[in-house]
Amino acid sequence: MLVPTVSSDSASSTGANTSDDRVVPLADLFRLLGDPTRLRIVLACVEQKRAVGAIAELLGLSASLVSHHLRLLRAARIVRAERQGKQVFYVAADRHISAMLGEMLEHVAEPQAEATDIE
C-alpha cells in the first residue's frame, strides 16, 4: 500500500487535526479558484503584472467583468494591486499562490493513474 510521507515540520499544519479556523478559509480560497474565469485571471497575473485592460484583452472578457473578479481575488489575498502612475497592475499575491498553481498545473498535466495502480 502506498502511504504518503509527511515531514515532521509540516505534520502540525496538515492532516486530520487541522482546525476549522484554517480549513474554512482554505476551502473559500479553493472555491474562488474553482471558477474557470477567476482561475484564468490569476494565471495571467502569475506570468507577469497586468492591467485590467490587458487581462480583459488577453482572455477575451469585458474590463468590468475582470474588475469584478479581481476585487474578489484581492479580498482573498490571491492577487495584489500595484499602482504605477495612474495605472494599476495586478500580480499574484505571493510565492505561495504562484507555487501552488504551478504545482497544480503540473499535477493535472500528469497522465492519470489506472484504477489498478491504487492499492
Tab-separated table of C-alpha atoms in Angstrom, residues 36-82:
chain	number	residue	atom	x	y	z
A	36	PRO	CA	-12.589	28.966	-14.511
A	37	THR	CA	-12.696	32.688	-15.298
A	38	ARG	CA	-11.098	33.661	-11.994
A	39	LEU	CA	-8.506	30.918	-12.357
A	40	ARG	CA	-7.576	32.179	-15.834
A	41	ILE	CA	-7.256	35.716	-14.438
A	42	VAL	CA	-4.950	34.554	-11.635
A	43	LEU	CA	-2.842	32.505	-14.044
A	44	ALA	CA	-2.461	35.585	-16.258
A	45	CYS	CA	-1.251	37.514	-13.203
A	46	VAL	CA	1.272	34.815	-12.256
A	47	GLU	CA	3.088	35.236	-15.558
A	48	GLN	CA	3.538	38.997	-15.202
A	49	LYS	CA	1.988	42.188	-13.832
A	50	ARG	CA	-1.041	43.106	-15.921
A	51	ALA	CA	-3.549	45.946	-16.044
A	52	VAL	CA	-7.291	45.231	-16.132
A	53	GLY	CA	-7.491	46.110	-19.825
A	54	ALA	CA	-4.605	43.796	-20.695
A	55	ILE	CA	-6.182	40.916	-18.771
A	56	ALA	CA	-9.537	41.554	-20.436
A	57	GLU	CA	-7.969	41.591	-23.900
A	58	LEU	CA	-5.834	38.516	-23.234
A	59	LEU	CA	-8.807	36.479	-22.018
A	60	GLY	CA	-11.489	37.944	-24.284
A	61	LEU	CA	-13.519	39.329	-21.379
A	62	SER	CA	-15.018	42.709	-20.587
A	63	ALA	CA	-12.987	45.022	-18.369
A	64	SER	CA	-15.909	45.295	-15.934
A	65	LEU	CA	-16.083	41.503	-15.540
A	66	VAL	CA	-12.324	41.301	-14.967
A	67	SER	CA	-12.537	44.121	-12.399
A	68	HIS	CA	-15.325	42.299	-10.564
A	69	HIS	CA	-13.286	39.098	-10.340
A	70	LEU	CA	-10.114	40.980	-9.351
A	71	ARG	CA	-11.994	42.615	-6.480
A	72	LEU	CA	-12.888	39.161	-5.115
A	73	LEU	CA	-9.368	37.841	-5.689
A	74	ARG	CA	-7.819	40.837	-3.921
A	75	ALA	CA	-10.134	40.412	-0.933
A	76	ALA	CA	-8.944	36.795	-0.646
A	77	ARG	CA	-5.277	37.882	-0.963
A	78	ILE	CA	-4.820	35.815	-4.119
A	79	VAL	CA	-3.723	38.814	-6.190
A	80	ARG	CA	-2.416	42.212	-5.185
A	81	ALA	CA	-2.564	45.563	-6.916
A	82	GLU	CA	0.455	47.747	-7.653
